[in-house]
CSV table of C-alpha atoms in Angstrom, one decimal:
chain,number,residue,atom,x,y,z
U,8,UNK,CA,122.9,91.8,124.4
U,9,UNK,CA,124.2,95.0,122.0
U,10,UNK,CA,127.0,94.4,119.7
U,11,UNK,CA,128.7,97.6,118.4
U,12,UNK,CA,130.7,96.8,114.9
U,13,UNK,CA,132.5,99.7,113.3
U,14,UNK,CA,133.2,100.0,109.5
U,15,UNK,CA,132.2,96.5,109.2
U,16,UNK,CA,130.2,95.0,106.7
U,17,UNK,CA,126.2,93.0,105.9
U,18,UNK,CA,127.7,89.6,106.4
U,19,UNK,CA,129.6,90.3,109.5
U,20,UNK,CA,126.1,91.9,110.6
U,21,UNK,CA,124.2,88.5,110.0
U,22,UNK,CA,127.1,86.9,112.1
U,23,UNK,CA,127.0,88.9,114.8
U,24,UNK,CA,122.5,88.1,115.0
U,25,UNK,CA,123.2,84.4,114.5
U,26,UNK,CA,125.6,85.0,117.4
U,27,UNK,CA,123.6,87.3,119.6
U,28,UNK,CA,121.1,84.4,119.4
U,29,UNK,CA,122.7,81.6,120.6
U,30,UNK,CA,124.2,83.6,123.5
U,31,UNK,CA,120.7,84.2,124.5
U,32,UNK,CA,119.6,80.6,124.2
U,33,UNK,CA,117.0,81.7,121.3
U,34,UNK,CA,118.4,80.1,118.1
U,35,UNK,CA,115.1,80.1,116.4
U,36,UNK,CA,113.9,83.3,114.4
U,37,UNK,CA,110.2,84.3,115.2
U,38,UNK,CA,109.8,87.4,113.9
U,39,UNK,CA,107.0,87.9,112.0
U,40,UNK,CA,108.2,91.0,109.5
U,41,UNK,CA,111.1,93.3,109.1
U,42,UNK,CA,111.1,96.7,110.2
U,43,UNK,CA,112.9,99.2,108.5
U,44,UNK,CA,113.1,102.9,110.0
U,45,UNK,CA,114.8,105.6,107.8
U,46,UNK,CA,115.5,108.3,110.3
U,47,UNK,CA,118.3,110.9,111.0
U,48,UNK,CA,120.2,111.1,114.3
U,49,UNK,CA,117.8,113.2,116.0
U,50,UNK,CA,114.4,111.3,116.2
U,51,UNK,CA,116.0,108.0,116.0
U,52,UNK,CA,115.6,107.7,119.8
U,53,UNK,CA,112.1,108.4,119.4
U,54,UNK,CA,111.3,106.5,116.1
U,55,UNK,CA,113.2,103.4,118.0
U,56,UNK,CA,111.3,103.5,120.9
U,57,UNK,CA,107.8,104.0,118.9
U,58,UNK,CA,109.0,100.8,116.7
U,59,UNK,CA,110.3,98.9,120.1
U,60,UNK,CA,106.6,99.0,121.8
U,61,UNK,CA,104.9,98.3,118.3
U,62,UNK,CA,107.1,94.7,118.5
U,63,UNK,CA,105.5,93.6,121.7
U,64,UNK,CA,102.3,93.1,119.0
U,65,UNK,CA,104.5,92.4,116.4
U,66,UNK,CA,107.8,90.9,117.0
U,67,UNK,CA,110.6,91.7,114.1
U,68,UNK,CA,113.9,92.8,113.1
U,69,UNK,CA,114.2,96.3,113.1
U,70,UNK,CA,116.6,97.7,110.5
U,71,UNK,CA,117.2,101.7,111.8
U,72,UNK,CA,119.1,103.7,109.0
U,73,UNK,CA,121.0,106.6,109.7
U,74,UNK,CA,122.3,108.5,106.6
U,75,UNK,CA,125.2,110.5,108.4
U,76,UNK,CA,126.5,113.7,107.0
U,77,UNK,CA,130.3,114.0,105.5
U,78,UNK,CA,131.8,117.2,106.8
U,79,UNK,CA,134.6,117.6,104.4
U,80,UNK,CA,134.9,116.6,101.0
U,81,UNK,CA,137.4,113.5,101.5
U,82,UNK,CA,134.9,112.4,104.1
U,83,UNK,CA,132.2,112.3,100.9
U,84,UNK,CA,134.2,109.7,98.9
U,85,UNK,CA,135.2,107.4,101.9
U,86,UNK,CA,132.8,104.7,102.3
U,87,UNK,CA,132.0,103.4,106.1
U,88,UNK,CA,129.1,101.4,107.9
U,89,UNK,CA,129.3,101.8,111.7
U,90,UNK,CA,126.1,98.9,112.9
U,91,UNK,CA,124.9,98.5,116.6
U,92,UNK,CA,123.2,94.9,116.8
U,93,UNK,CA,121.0,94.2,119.8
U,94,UNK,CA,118.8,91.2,120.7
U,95,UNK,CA,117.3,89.9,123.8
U,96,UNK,CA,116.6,92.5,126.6
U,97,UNK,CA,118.2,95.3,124.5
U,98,UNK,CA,115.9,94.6,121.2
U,99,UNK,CA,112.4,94.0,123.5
U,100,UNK,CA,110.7,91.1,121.5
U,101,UNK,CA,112.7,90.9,118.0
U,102,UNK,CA,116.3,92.0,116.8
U,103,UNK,CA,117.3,95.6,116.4
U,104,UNK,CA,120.5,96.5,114.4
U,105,UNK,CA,120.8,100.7,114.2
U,106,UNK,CA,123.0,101.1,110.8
U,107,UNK,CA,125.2,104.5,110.3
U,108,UNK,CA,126.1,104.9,106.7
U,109,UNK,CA,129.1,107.4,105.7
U,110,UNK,CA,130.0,108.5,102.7
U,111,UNK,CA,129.0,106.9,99.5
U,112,UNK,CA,127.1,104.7,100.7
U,113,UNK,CA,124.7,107.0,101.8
U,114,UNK,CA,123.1,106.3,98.2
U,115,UNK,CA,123.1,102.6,98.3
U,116,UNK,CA,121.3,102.4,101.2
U,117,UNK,CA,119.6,99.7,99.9
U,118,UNK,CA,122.5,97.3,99.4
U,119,UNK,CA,123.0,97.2,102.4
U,120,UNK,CA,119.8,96.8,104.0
U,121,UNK,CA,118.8,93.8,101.1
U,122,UNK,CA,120.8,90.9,102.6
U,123,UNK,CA,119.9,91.7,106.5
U,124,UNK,CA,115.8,91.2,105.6
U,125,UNK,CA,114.4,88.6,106.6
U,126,UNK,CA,113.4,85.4,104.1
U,127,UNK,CA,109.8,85.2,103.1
U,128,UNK,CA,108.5,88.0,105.8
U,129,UNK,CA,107.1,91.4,104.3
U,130,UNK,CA,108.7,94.4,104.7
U,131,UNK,CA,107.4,97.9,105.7
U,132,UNK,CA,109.6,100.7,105.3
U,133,UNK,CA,108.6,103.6,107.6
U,134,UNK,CA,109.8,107.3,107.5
U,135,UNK,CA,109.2,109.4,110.6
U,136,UNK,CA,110.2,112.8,108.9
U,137,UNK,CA,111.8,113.8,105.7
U,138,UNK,CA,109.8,111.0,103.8
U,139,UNK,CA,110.6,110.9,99.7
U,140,UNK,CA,107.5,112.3,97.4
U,141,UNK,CA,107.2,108.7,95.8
U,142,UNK,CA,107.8,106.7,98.4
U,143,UNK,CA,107.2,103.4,96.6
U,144,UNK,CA,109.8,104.7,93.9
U,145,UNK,CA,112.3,105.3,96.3
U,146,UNK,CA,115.3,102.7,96.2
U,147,UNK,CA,114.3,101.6,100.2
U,148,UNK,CA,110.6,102.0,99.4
U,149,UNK,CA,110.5,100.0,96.6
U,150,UNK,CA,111.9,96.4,98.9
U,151,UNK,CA,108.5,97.2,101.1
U,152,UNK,CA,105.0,95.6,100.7
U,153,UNK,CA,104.1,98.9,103.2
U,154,UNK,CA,105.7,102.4,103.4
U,155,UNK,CA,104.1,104.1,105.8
U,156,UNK,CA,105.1,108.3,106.2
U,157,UNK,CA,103.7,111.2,108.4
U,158,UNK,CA,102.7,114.0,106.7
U,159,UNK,CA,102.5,115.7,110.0
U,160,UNK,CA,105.9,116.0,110.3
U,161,UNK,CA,106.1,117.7,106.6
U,162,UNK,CA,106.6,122.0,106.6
U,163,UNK,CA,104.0,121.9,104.3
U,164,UNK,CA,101.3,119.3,105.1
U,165,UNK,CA,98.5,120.4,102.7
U,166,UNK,CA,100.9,120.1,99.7
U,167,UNK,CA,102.3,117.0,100.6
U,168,UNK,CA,98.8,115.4,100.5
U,169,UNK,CA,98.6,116.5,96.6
U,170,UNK,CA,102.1,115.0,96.0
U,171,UNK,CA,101.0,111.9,98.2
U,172,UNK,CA,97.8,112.2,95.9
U,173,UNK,CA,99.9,112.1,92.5
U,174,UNK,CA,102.4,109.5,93.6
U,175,UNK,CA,100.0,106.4,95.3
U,176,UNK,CA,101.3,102.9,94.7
U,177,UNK,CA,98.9,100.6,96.2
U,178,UNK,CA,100.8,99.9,99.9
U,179,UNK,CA,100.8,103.5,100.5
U,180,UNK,CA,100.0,104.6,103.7
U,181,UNK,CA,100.2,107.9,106.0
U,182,UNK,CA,100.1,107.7,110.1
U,183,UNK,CA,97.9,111.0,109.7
U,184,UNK,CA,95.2,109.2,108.1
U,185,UNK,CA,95.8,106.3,111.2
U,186,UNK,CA,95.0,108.7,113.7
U,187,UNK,CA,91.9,109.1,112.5
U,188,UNK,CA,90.7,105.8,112.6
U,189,UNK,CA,88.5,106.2,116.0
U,190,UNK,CA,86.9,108.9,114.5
U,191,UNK,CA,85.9,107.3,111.3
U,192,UNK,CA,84.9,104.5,113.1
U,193,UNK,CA,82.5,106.7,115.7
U,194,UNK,CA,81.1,108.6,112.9
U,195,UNK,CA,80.1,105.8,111.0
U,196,UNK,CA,78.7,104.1,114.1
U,197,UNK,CA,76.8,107.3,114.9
U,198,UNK,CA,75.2,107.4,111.4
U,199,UNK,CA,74.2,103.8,111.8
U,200,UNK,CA,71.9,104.5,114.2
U,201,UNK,CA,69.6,107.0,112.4
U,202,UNK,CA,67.5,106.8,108.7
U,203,UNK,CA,68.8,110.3,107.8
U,204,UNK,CA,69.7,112.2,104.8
U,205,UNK,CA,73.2,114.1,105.2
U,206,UNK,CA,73.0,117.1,103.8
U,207,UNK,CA,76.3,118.9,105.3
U,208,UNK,CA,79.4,118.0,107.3
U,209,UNK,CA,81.8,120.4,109.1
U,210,UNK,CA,85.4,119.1,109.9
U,211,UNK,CA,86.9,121.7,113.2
U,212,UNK,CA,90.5,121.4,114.0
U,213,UNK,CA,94.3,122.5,113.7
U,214,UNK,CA,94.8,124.4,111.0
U,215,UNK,CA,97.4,122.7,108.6
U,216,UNK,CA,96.4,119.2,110.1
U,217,UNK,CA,96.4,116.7,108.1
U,218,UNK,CA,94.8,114.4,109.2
U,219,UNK,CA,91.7,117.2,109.9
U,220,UNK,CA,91.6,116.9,106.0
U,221,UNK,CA,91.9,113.6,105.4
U,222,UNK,CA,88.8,113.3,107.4
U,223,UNK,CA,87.2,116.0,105.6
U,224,UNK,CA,88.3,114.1,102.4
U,225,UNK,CA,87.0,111.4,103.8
U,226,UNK,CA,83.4,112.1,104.3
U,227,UNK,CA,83.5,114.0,101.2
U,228,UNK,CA,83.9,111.5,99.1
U,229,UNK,CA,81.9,108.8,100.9
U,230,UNK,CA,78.9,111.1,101.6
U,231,UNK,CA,79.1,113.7,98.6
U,232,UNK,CA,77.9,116.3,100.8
U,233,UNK,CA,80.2,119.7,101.3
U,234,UNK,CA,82.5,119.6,103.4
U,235,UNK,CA,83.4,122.5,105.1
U,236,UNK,CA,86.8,122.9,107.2
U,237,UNK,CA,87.3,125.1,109.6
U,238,UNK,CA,90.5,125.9,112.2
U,239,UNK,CA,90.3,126.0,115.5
U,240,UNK,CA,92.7,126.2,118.1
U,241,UNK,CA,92.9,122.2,119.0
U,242,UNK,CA,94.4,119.6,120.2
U,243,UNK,CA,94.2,117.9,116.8
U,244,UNK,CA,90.7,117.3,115.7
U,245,UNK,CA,88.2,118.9,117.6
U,246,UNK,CA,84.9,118.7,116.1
U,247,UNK,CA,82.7,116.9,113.3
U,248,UNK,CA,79.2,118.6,112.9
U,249,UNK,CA,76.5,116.8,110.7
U,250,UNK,CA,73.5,118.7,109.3
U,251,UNK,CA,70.9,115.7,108.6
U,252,UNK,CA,67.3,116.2,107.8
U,253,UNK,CA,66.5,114.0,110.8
U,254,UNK,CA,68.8,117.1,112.8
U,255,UNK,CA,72.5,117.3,113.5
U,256,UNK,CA,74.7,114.6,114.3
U,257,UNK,CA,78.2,116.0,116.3
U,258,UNK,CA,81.2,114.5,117.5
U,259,UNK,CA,82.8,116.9,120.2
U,260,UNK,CA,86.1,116.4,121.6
U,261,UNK,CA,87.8,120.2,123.1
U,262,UNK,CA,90.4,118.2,125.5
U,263,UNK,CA,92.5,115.8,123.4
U,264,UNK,CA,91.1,112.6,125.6
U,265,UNK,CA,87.1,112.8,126.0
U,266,UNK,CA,84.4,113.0,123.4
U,267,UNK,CA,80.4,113.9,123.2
U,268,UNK,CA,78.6,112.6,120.9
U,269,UNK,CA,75.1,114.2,120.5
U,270,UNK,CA,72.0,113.1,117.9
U,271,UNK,CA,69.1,114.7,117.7
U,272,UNK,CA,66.7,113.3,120.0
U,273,UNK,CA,69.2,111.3,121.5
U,274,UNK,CA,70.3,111.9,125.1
U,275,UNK,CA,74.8,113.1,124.8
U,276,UNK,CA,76.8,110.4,125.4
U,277,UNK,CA,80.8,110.3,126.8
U,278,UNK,CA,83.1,108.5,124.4
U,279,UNK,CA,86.4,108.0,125.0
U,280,UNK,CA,88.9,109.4,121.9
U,281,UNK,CA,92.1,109.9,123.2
U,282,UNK,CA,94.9,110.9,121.0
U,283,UNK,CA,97.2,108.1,120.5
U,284,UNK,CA,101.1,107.6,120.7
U,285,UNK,CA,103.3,106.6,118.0
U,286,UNK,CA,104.1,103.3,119.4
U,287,UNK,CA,99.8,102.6,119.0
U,288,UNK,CA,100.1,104.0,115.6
U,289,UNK,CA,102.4,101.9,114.4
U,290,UNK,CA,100.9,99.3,116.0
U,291,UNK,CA,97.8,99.5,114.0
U,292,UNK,CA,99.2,99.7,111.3
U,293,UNK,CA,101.5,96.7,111.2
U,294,UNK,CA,98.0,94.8,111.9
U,295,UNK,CA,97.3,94.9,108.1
U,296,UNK,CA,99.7,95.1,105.7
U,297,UNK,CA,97.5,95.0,102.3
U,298,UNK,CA,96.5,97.9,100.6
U,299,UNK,CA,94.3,100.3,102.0
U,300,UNK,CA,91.8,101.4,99.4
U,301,UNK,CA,89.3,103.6,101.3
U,302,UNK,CA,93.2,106.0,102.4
U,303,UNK,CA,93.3,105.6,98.6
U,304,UNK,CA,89.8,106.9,97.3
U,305,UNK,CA,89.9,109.9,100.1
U,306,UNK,CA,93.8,110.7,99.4
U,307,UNK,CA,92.2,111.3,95.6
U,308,UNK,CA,89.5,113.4,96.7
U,309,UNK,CA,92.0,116.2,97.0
U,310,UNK,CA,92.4,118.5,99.0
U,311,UNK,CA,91.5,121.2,97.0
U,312,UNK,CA,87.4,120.2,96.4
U,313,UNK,CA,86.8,120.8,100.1
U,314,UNK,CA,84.4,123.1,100.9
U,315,UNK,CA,83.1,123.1,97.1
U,316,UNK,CA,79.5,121.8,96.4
U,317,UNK,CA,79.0,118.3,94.9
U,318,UNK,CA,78.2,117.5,91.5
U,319,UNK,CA,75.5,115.6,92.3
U,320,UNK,CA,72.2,116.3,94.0
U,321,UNK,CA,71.7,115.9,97.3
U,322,UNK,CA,73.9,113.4,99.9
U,323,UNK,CA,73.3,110.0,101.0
U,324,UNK,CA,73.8,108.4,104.7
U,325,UNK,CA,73.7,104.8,105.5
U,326,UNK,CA,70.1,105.2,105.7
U,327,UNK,CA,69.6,106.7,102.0
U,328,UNK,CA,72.7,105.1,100.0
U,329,UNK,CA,76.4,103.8,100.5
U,330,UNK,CA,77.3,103.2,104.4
U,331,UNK,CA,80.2,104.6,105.8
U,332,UNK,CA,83.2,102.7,106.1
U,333,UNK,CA,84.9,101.4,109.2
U,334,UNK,CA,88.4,100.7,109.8
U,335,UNK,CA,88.3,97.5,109.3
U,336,UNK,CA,86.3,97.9,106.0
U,337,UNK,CA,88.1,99.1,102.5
U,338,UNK,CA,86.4,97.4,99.9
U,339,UNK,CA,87.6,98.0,96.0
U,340,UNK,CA,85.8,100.8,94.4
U,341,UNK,CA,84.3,100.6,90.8
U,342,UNK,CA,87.4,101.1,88.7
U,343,UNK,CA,85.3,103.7,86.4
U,344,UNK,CA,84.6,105.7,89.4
U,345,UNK,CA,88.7,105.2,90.6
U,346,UNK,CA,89.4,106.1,87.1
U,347,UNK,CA,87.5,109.4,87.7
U,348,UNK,CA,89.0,110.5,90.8
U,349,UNK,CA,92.4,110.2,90.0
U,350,UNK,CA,92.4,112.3,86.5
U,351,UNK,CA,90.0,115.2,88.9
U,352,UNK,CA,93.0,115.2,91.4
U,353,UNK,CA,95.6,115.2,88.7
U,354,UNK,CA,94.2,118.5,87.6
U,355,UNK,CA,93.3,120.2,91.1
């Protein structure tokens, strides 16, 4: 069932939900969070769909803003909400109500997205492109226990890791660190299986990828080895090499889909490390919504420190120190140590 209301208003929005679900013969609300997608016109289609196949995992009301552009100047001080409500068949497993906003109210976006969230469910607040510096400082940020960006759809996606860097607020996330999660999670499997020192890590991939140097961040700062990161010609990451003293440990993937994983004395084995759609993304990201502290401590890292020596002597492995983390493990750091790392990325 879709609903189209034009210059109509937040409570006739709620009207027309309570509406759309009695006509459907689901009065009850079961959504579990609400969604809400700050997009322009152009990849709302996509950022919909993406949201659409996440709430088969996750049913909830999706709240799409689209800040429209006044042509003239009289168009600038007239005020208009044009909202497209669908539930049932239309809106997959939750509600989805698309919301235009002219004129003025292109500032007070939040005012109008306040009264359609839902009671006592958390919010996330996602931006497929064109994503604020300080997310959790922005007025539709700040209603979100999660705001998750993309710094791979920034011009500039090296820089916009130092301004993500500087402007963290515990809830922070960035879908270029969540494509990494299979990796993190092979490479920390592979490392479990062997008593080795690392000594140095090599992180291949797309230039300007970010998420190639989040993983290098990554391993920096867990393994305090250097990291050197090198281009290649992709898809996305390509390659992880490990020098150990037990020999190297590498994680090949040239096609986008199928990896190799080879250790030293070890025969090569086929893993499977496909690159994943939005719709997965967003999926896995919606599975947790408290802070992610290990995004945090790499994030701080900084860009910057790659491919500079440690401080310290000598790196450490599961066998010989710290473990990895997997995706499902971001315990608190020592708050000295946290301290540390975010007055050494304030100056990088």
């Amino acid at each position: 069932m879709k609903t189209d209301l034009t210059d109509t208003t937040a409570s006739k929005i709620n009207k027309a939900l309570v509406q759309g679900r009695r006509a459907s013969g689901t009065p009850a609300v079961g959504m579990v969070l609400t969604l809400v997608i700050v997009t322009d016109e152009e990849n709302a289609y996509d950022a919909l769909r993406a949201a659409s196949d996440a709430a088969h995992e996750h049913p909830s009301r999706t709240l799409v803003v689209i800040r429209r552009v006044s042509r003239s100047p009289r168009e600038r001080t007239r005020s208009r909400l044009d909202a497209e409500v669908r539930i049932g068949a239309d809106a997959g497993t939750g509600e989805t109500v698309v919301l235009r906003l002219y004129g003025e109210v292109v500032d007070h976006a939040q005012s109008v997205v306040l009264p359609l969230l839902l009671p006592d469910a958390p919010v996330v607040v996602w931006w497929p492109v064109n994503a604020p510096l300080d997310p959790a400082n922005d007025p539709l940020g700040a209603l979100a226990q999660r705001r998750v960006t993309d710094t791979y759809a920034c011009e500039e996606p090296v820089r916009e890791l130092v301004a993500r860097a500087e402007s963290y607020t515990p809830g922070d996330t960035d879908l270029s660190w969540t494509r990494i999660t299979p990796w993190r999670s092979m490479l920390a499997a592979a490392l479990d299986q062997v008593d080795c020192r690392v000594q140095s890590v090599e992180v291949e991939g797309e230039a300007f990828n970010p998420s190639c140097e989040l993983l290098a961040m990554w391993l920096a700062d867990r393994l305090d080895v250097p990291v050197e990161r090198s281009a290649s010609g992709g898809p996305g990451l390509t390659a992880v090499r490990m020098e150990t003293d037990c020999g190297p440990v590498v994680l090949d993937r040239a096609d986008g889909s199928l990896a190799t994983l080879s250790i030293q004395g070890q025969p090569a084995r086929a893993v499977a490390l496909k690159r994943r759609e939005t719709a997965e993304l967003m999926a896995e990201e919606l599975r947790r919504l408290d802070p992610d502290d290990t995004y945090a401590s790499a994030l701080r890292y900084g860009v910057n420190r790659l491919n500079a020596p440690p401080k310290g002597a000598g790196g450490r492995s599961p066998g010989a120190g710290a473990p990895l983390e997997t995706a499902a493990e971001a315990p608190a750091r020592d708050t000295a140590r946290e301290e540390e790392q975010v007055r050494k990325a304030a100056t990088t």
